[in-house]
XYZ file of C-alpha atoms in Angstrom:
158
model
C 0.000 0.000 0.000
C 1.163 3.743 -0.782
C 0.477 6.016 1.962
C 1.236 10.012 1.346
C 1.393 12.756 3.906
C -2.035 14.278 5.123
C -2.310 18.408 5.209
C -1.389 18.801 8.922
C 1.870 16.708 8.087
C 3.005 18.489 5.002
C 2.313 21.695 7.216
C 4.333 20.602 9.544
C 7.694 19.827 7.087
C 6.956 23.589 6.084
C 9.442 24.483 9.114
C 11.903 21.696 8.483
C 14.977 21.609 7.181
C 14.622 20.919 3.377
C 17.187 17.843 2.968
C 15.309 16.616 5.891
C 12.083 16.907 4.616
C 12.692 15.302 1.479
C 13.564 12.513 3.329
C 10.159 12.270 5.009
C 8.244 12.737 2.049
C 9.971 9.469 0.194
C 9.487 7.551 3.574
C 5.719 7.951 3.212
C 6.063 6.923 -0.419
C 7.912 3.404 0.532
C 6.990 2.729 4.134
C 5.022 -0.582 4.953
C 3.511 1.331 8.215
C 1.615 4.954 7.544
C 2.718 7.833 9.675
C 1.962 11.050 10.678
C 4.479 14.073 11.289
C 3.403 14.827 14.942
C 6.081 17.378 15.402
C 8.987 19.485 13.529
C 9.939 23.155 14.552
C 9.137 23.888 18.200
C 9.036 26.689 20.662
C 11.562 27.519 23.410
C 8.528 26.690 26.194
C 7.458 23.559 24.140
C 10.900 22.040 24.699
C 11.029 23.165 28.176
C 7.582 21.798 28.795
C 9.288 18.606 27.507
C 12.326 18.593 29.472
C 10.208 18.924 32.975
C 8.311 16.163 31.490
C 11.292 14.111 30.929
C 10.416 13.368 27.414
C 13.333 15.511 26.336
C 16.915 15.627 28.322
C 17.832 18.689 26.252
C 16.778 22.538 26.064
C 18.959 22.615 22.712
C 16.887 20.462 20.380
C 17.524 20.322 17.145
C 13.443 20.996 16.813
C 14.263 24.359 17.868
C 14.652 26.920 15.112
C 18.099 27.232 13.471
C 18.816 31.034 12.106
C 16.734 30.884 9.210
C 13.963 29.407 11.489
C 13.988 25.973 10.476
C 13.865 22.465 12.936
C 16.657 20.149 12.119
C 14.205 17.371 13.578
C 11.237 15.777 13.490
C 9.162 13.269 15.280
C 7.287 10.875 12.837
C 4.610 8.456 15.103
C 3.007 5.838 13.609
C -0.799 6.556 11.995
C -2.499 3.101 12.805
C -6.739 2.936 13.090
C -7.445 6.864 12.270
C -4.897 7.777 15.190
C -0.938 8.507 16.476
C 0.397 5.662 17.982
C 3.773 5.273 19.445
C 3.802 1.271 19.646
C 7.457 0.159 19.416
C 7.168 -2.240 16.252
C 5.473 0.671 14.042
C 7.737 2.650 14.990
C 10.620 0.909 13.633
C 8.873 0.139 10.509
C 9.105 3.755 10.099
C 12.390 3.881 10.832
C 13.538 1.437 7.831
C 11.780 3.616 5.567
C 13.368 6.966 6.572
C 16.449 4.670 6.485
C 15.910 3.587 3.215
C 14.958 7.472 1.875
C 17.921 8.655 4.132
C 20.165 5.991 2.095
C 18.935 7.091 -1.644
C 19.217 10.576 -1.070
C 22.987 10.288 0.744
C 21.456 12.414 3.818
C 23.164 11.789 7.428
C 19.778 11.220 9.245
C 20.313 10.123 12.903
C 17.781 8.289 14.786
C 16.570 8.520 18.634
C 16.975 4.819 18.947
C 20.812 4.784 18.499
C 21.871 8.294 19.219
C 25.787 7.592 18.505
C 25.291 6.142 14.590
C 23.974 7.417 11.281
C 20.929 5.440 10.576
C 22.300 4.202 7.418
C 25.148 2.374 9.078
C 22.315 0.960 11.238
C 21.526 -3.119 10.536
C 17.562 -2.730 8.918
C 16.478 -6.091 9.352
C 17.446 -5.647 13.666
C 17.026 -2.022 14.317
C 15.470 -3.650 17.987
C 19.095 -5.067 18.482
C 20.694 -2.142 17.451
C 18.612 -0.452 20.102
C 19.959 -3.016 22.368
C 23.619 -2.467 21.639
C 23.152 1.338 22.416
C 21.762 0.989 25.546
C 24.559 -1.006 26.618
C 27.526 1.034 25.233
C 25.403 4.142 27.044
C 25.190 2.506 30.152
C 28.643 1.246 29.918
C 30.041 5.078 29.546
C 27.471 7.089 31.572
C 25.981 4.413 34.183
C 22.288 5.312 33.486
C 20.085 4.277 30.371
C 19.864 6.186 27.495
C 16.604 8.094 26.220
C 15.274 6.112 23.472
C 13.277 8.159 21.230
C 12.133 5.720 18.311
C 9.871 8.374 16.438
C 12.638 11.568 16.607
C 14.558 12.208 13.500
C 17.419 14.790 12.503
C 20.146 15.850 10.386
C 23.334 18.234 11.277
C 22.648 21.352 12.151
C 24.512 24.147 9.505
């Protein structure tokens, strides 16, 4: 099946770094699980909102707006029975595709499940393992586990 980006998504790549964006709109194109983007440039007091939360361990996110007010990030949830879902298994079927589109179009897209490699050095068929060895070589350096972020999304800031 072909999915393709509803109007609240395409709005929301408006504010994202082109390279990026392209990206995300040939994911949609080849995914096997539909999506949504839920989020791409965000305020100062969204990201501390998330921080207090503890959904974010950072007040310089790369959804924040660079100097020509663009997010370097985005957070692409799963779109499963009319509604965002953030199961883990959709989530990393979303992942191959933006792996996949991150591949053909030679852009260095890293991934909130393995914060320390490009996602197209990543092994598709056991992103879950790849998860895995993350969490271990975190844990291993900084004694704590890692944030795992499976829908988040970014590219170097310029």
């Amino acid at each position: 099946m072909t999915y393709r980006l509803g109007t609240v998504s395409q709005a929301r790549l408006a504010e994202v770094q082109p390279d990026l964006a392209r990206v995300v709109r040939r994911a949609i194109e080849i995914t096997e699980q539909d999506f949504s983007v839920f989020e791409g440039l965000r305020t100062l007091d969204r990201q501390r909102e998330l921080v207090a939360k503890g959904a974010s361990r950072t007040l310089d996110s790369y959804h924040l707006a660079d100097k020509y007010g663009q997010s370097h990030a985005v957070d692409l949830v799963p779109f499963i029975g009319g509604r965002v879902q953030w199961q883990d298994g959709p989530c990393l079927e979303v992942a191959k595709a933006v792996r996949q589109a991150a591949k053909q179009f030679m852009v260095p897209v890293m991934w909130g499940g393995v914060w320390d490699i490009p996602l197209v050095q990543l092994n598709p068929d056991d992103l879950e393992g790849e998860i895995d060895s993350y969490v271990a070589r975190f844990r291993k350096d900084h004694g704590r586990r890692p944030l795992i972020d499976r829908p988040h999304f970014q590219v170097p800031r310029t």
